[in-house]
CSV table of C-alpha atoms in Angstrom, one decimal:
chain,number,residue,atom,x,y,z
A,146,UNK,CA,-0.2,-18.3,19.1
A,147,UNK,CA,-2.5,-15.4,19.9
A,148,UNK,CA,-2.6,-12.3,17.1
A,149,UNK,CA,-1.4,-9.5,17.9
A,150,UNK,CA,-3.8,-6.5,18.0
A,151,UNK,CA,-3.3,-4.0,15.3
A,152,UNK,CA,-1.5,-1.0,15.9
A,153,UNK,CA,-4.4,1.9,16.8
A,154,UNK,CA,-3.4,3.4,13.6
A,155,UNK,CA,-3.6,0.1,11.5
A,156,UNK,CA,-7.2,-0.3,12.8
A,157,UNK,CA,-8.6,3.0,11.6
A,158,UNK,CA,-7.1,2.8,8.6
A,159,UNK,CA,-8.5,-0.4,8.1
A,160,UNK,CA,-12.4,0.7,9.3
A,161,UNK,CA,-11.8,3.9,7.0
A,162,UNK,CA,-10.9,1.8,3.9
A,163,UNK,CA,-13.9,-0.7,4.9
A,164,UNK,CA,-16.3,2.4,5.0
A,165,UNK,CA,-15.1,2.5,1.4
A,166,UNK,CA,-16.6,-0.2,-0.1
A,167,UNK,CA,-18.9,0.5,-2.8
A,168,UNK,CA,-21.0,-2.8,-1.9
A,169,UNK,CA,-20.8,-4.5,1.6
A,170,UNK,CA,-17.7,-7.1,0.4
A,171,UNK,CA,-16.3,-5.4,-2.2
A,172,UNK,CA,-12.7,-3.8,-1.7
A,173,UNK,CA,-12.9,0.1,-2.5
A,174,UNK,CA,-10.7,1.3,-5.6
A,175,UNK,CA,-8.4,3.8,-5.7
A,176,UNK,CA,-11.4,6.3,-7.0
A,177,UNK,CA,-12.8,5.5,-3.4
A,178,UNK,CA,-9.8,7.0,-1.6
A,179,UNK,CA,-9.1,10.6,-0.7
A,180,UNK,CA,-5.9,10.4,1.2
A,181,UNK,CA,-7.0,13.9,2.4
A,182,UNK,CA,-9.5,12.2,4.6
A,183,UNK,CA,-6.9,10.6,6.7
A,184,UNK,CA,-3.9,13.5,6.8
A,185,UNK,CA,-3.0,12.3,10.1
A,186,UNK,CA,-2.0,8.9,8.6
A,187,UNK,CA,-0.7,9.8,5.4
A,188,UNK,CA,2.7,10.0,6.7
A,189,UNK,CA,2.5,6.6,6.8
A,190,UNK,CA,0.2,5.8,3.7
A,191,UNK,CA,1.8,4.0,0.7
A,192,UNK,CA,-0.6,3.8,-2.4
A,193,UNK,CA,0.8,0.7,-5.1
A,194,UNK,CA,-0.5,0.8,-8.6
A,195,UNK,CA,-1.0,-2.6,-10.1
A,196,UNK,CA,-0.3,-2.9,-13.7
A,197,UNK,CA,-1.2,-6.2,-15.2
A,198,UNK,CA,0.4,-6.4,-18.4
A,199,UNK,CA,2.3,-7.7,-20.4
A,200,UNK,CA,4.2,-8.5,-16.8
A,201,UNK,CA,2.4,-8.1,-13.3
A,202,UNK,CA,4.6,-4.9,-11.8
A,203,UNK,CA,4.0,-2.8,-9.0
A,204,UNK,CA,4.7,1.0,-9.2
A,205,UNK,CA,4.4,3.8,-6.3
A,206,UNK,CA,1.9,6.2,-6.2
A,207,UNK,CA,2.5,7.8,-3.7
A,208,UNK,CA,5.1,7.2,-0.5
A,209,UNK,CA,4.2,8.8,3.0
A,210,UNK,CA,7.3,11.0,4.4
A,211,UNK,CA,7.2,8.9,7.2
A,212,UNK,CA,8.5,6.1,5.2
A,213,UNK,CA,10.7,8.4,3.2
A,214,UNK,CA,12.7,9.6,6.7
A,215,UNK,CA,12.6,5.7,7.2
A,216,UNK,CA,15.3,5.2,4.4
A,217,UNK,CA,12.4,3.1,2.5
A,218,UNK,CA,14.8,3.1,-1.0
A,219,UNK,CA,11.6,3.7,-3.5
A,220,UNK,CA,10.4,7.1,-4.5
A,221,UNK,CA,7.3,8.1,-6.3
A,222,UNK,CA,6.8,6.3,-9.5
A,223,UNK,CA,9.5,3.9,-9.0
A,224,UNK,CA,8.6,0.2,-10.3
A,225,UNK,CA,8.7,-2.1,-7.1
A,226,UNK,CA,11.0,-4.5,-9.1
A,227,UNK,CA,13.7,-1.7,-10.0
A,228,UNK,CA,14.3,-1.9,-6.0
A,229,UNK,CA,13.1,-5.0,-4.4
A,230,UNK,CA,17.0,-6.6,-4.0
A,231,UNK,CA,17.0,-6.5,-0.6
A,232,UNK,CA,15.3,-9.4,1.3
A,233,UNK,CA,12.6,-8.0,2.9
A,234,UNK,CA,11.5,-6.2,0.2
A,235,UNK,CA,11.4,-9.5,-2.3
A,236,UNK,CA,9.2,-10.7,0.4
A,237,UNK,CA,7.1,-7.7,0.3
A,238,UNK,CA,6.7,-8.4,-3.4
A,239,UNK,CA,5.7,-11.9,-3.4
A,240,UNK,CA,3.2,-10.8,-0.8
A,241,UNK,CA,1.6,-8.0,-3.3
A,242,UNK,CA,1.8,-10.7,-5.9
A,243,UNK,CA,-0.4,-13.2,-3.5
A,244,UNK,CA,-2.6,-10.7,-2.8
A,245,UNK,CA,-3.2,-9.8,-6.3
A,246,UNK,CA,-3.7,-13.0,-7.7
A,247,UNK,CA,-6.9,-13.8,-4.8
């Protein structure tokens, strides 16, 4: 199976988070990231705090309007878990979790 090529705006999003990185290899943090440098995209930007503990939860930062017009059922500051009954969204969640735990 041959990958599909990212999406035009995937792939600049992706080179402007890389610029990021504080040492060649090392994933930026959210200090790193002025949403302001990409307004174009933000309608499509979702920022995800991680808290670690006592539990491993995910809450929204911040939700692009894009996503918002979508019918995406989270709002700012929501915990990921308060909304992830739907199927696709559990999935999304064990895929933050995977990601996280690299």
């Amino acid at each position: 199976m041959t990958p599909v090529e990212p999406h035009p705006k995937i792939r600049r999003m992706i080179a402007h988070w890389e610029s990021l990185a504080p040492v060649p290899g090392i994933l930026p943090g959210r200090q790193h990231f002025d949403p302001i440098q990409v307004p174009d995209l933000l309608p499509h930007i979702w920022l995800i705090d991680v808290e670690r503990g006592p539990k491993l939860r995910f809450r929204y930062r911040l939700l692009g309007t894009a996503l918002i017009e979508a019918g995406v059922p989270m709002r700012r500051g929501d915990y990921f878990d308060q909304v992830a009954d739907q199927p696709l969204l559990q999935e999304v969640a064990n895929m933050l979790e995977a990601v996280v735990r690299v």
